[in-house]
Short mmCIF file of C-alpha atoms in Angstrom, two decimals:
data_model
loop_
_atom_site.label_atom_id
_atom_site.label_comp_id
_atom_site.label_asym_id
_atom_site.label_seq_id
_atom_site.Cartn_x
_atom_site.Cartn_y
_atom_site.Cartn_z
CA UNK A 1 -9.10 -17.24 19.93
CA UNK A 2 -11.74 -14.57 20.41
CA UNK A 3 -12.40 -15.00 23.92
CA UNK A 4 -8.57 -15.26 24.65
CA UNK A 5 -7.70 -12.36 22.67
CA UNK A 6 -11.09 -10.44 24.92
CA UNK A 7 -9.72 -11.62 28.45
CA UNK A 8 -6.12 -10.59 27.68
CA UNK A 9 -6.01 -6.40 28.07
CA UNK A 10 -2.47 -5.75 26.25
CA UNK A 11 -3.62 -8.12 23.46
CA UNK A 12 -7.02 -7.00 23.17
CA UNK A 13 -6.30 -3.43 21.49
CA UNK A 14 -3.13 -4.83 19.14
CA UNK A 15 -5.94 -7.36 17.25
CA UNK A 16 -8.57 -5.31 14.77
CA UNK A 17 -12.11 -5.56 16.36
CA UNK A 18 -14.60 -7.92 14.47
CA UNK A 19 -16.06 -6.64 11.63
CA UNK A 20 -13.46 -3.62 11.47
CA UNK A 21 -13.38 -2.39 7.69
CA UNK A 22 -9.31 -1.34 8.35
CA UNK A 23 -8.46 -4.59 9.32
CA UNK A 24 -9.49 -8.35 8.86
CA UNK A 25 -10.88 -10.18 11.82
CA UNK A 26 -12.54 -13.22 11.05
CA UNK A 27 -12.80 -16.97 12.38
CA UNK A 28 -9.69 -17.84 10.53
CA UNK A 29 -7.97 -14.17 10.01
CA UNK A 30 -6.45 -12.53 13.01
CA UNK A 31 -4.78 -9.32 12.00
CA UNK A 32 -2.73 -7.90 14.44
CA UNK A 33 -0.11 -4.92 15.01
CA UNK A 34 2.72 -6.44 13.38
CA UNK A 35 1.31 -9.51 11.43
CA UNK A 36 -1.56 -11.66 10.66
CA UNK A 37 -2.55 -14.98 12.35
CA UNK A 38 -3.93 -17.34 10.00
CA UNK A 39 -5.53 -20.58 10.72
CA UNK A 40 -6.24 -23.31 9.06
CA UNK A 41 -7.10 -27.04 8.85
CA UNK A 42 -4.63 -29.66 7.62
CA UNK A 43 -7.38 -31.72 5.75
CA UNK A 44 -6.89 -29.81 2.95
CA UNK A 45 -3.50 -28.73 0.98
CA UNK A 46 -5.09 -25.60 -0.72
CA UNK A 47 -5.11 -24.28 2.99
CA UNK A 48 -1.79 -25.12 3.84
CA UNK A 49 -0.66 -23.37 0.14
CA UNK A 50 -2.19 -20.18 0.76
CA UNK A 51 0.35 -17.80 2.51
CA UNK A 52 4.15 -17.68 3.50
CA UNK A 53 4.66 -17.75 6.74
CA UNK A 54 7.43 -16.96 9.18
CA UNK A 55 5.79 -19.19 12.09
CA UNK A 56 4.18 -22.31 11.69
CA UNK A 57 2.14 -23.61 14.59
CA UNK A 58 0.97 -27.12 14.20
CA UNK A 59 -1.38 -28.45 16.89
CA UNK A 60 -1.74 -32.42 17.12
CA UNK A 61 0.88 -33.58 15.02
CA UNK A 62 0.02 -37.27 15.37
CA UNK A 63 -3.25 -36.63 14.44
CA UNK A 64 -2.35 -35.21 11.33
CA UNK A 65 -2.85 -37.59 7.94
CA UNK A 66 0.01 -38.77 6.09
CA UNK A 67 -1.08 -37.09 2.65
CA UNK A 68 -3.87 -34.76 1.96
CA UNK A 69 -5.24 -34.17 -1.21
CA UNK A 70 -2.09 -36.57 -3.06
CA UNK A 71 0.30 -33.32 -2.70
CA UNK A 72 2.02 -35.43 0.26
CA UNK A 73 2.61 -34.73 4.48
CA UNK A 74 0.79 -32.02 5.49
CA UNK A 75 3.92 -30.99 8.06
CA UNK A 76 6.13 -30.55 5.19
CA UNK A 77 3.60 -28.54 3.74
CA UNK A 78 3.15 -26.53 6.14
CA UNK A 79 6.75 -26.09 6.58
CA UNK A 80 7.14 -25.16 2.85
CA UNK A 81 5.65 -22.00 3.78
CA UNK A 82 8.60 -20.57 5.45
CA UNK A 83 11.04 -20.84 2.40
CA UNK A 84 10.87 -16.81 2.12
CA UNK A 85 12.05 -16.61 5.75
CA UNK A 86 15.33 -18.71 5.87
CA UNK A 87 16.65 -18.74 9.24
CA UNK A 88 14.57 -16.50 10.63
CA UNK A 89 12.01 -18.74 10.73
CA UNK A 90 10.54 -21.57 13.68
CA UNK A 91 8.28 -24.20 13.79
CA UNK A 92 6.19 -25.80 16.53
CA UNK A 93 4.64 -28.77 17.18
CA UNK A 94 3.09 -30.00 20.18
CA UNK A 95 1.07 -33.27 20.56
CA UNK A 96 0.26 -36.12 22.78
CA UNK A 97 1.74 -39.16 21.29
CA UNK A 98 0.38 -41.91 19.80
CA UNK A 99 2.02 -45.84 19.14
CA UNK A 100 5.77 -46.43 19.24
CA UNK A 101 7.66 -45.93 15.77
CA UNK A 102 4.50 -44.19 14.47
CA UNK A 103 4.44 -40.98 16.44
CA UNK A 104 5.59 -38.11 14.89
CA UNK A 105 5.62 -36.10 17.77
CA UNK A 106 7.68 -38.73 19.72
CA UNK A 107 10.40 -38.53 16.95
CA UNK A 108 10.88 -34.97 17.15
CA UNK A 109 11.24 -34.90 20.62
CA UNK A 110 13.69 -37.79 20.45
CA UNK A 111 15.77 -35.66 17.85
CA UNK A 112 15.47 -32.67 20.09
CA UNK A 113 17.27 -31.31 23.81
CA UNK A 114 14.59 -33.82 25.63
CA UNK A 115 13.63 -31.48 27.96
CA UNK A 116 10.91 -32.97 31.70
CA UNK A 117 9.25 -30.70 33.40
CA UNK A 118 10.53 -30.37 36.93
CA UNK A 119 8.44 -29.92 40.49
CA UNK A 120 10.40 -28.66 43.76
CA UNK A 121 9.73 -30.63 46.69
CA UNK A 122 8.15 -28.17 49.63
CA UNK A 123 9.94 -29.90 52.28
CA UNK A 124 13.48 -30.35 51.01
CA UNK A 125 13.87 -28.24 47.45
CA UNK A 126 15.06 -30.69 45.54
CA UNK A 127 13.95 -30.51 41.67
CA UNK A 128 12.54 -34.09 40.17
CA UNK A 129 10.67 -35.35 37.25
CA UNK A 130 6.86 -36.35 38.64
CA UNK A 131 6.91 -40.29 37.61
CA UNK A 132 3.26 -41.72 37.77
CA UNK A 133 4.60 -45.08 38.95
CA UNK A 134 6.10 -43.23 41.81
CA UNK A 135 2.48 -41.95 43.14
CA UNK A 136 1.24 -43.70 46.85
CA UNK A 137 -1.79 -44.04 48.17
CA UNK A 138 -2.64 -42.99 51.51
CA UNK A 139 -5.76 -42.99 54.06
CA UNK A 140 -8.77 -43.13 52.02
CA UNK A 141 -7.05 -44.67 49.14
CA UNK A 142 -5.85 -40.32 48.42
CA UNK A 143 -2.67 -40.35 45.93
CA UNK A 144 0.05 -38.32 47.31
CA UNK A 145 3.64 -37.91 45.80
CA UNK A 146 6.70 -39.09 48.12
CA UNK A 147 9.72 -36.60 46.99
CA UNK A 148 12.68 -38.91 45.41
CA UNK A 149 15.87 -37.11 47.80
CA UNK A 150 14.27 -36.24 51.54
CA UNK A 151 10.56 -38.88 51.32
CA UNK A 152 8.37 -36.19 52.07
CA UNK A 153 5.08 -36.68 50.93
CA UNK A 154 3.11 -33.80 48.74
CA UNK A 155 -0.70 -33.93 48.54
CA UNK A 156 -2.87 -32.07 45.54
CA UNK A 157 -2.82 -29.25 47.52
CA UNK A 158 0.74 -28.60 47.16
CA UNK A 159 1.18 -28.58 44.07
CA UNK A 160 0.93 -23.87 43.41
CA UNK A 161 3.98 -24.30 45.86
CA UNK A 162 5.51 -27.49 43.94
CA UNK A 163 5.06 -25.90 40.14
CA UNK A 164 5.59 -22.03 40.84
CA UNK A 165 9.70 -21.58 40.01
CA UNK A 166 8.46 -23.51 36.28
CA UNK A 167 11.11 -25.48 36.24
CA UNK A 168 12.43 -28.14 33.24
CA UNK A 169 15.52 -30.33 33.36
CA UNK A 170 18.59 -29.19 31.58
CA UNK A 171 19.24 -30.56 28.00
CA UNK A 172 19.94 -34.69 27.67
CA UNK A 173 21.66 -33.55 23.91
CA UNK A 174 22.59 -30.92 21.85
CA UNK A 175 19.85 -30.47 19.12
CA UNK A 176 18.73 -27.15 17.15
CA UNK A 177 15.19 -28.51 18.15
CA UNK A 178 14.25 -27.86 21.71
CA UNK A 179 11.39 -30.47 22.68
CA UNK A 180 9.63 -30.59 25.69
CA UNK A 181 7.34 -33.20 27.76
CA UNK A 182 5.05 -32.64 30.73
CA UNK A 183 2.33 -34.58 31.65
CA UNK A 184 -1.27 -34.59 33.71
CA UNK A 185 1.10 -35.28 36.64
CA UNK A 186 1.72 -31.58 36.37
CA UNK A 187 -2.34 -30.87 36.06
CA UNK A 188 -2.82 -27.12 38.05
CA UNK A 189 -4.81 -28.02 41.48
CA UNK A 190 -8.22 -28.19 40.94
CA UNK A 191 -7.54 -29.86 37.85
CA UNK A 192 -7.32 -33.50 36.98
CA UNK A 193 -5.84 -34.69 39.96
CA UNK A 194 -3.33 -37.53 40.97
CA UNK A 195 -5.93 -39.40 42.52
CA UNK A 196 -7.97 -38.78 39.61
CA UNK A 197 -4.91 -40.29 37.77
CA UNK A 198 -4.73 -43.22 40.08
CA UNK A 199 -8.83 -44.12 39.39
CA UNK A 200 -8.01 -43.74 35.44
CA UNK A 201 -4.82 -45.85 35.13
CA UNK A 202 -6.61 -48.95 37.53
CA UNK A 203 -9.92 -48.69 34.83
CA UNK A 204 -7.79 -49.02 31.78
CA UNK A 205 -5.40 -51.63 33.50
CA UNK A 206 -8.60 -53.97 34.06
CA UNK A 207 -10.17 -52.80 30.86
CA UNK A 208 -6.30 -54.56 29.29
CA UNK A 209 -6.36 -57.83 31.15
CA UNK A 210 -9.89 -57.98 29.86
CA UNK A 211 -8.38 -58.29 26.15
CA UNK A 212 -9.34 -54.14 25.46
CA UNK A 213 -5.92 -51.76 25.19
CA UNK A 214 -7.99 -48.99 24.03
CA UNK A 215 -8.20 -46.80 27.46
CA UNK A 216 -4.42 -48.01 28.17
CA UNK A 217 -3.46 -46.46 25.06
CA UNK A 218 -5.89 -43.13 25.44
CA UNK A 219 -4.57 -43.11 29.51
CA UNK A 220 -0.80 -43.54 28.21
CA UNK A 221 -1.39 -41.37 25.18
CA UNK A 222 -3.27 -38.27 26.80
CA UNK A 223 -2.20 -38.29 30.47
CA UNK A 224 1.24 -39.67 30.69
CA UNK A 225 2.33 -38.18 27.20
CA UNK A 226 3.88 -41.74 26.58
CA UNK A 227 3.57 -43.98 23.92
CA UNK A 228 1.79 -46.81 23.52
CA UNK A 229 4.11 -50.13 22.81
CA UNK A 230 2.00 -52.95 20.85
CA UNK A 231 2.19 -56.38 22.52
CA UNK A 232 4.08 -58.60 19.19
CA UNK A 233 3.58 -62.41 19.72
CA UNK A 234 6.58 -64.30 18.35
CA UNK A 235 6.48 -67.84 17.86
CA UNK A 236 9.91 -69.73 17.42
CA UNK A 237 10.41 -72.54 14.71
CA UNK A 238 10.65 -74.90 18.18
CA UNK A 239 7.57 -74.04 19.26
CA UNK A 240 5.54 -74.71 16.22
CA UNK A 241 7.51 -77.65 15.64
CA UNK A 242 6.62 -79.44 18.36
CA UNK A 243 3.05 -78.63 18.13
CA UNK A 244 3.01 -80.42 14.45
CA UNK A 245 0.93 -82.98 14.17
CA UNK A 246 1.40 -86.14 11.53
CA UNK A 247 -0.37 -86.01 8.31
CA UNK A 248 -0.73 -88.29 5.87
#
């Protein structure tokens, strides 16, 4: 936070200097023009009991345990802060997911407006969801990104022109919560790129046939912001059956 708060010059004189005796600035006390920042670690409940609070920011959601200290979710206690505030208060949450019908974060956004984020195609215009299946490879084995209206293909190097209106898709539902998803597909150039992406998803693919789904579900998880679906085995009353053998 200190070194964000030091490279941003309208921020930088709003936030009390380190050691100032006026104000508190410490590793986990931010005070600002207008408020305090406080933060805090959800492995204990005597930190989320502290202070009311009008916004609650909760970083990896799905990381989160499902009861600290026996006093129950550490969301909802977090969230209990805000009782002073009413409706003037807002929560976020942002995550990457974890296993189907166990991520939290996946619930919310499934409760919410289901928002993609959206790349413009430099030939043609046209606004699309970046779908990972959807990537090609071309000479040299480099991914590049065919557009879904006009075909044109879009390299790494396109993507400043591709990202730069910050475009999402309109609202699948009305919700009060507006969720979001965007993932490494939309990784800045000079980032992680798709090719990168490509190399990744083919490691973790041979690391599943293998018998390991741990880099599937950390490539599905952390890149694609999806979540992982277990593999269930069901066997049918047939099928044991006629495997049975006699027995005295």
């Amino acid at each position: 936070i200190d070194r964000v708060i030091d490279a941003v010059d309208v921020v930088k004189p709003r936030v009390s200097p380190p050691g100032s005796r006026q104000a508190t600035n410490s590793q986990d006390i931010k005070v600002f023009q207008g408020g305090t920042l406080y933060i805090a670690t959800a492995g204990s409940a005597a930190n989320l009991a502290e202070v009311p609070a009008r916004y609650v920011s909760f970083d990896e959601i799905d990381r989160a345990e499902l009861s600290v200290d026996g006093e129950g979710d550490p969301v909802k206690l977090a969230e209990a802060r805000q009782t002073t505030f009413a409706n003037t208060a807002k929560s976020y949450f942002y995550s990457s997911p974890t296993i189907e019908n166990e991520s939290r974060i996946a619930a919310l956004y499934s409760e919410g407006t289901q928002r993609e984020a959206l790349a413009e195609c430099i030939h043609c215009g046209h606004a699309q969801p970046l779908i990972f299946e959807n990537l090609v490879r071309g000479e040299g084995g480099t991914a590049m990104y065919p557009c879904a209206e006009c075909g044109g293909l879009h390299h790494d190097y396109d993507k400043p022109a591709m990202f730069k209106g910050g475009l999402w898709s309109a609202a699948r539902q009305e919700s009060k919560t507006e969720s979001f998803s965007i993932s490494a597909m939309f990784q800045p150039y000079g980032w992680f790129s798709w090719s990168d992406l490509m190399r990744q998803h083919d490691e973790a693919m041979a690391a599943k046939e293998k018998g390991n789904e741990n880099e599937m579900i950390v490539f599905l998880n952390t890149r694609l912001a999806r979540v992982f679906k277990r593999t269930i085995a069901a066997a049918t009353f047939q099928a044991l059956r006629d495997r049975a053998e006699s027995y005295k």
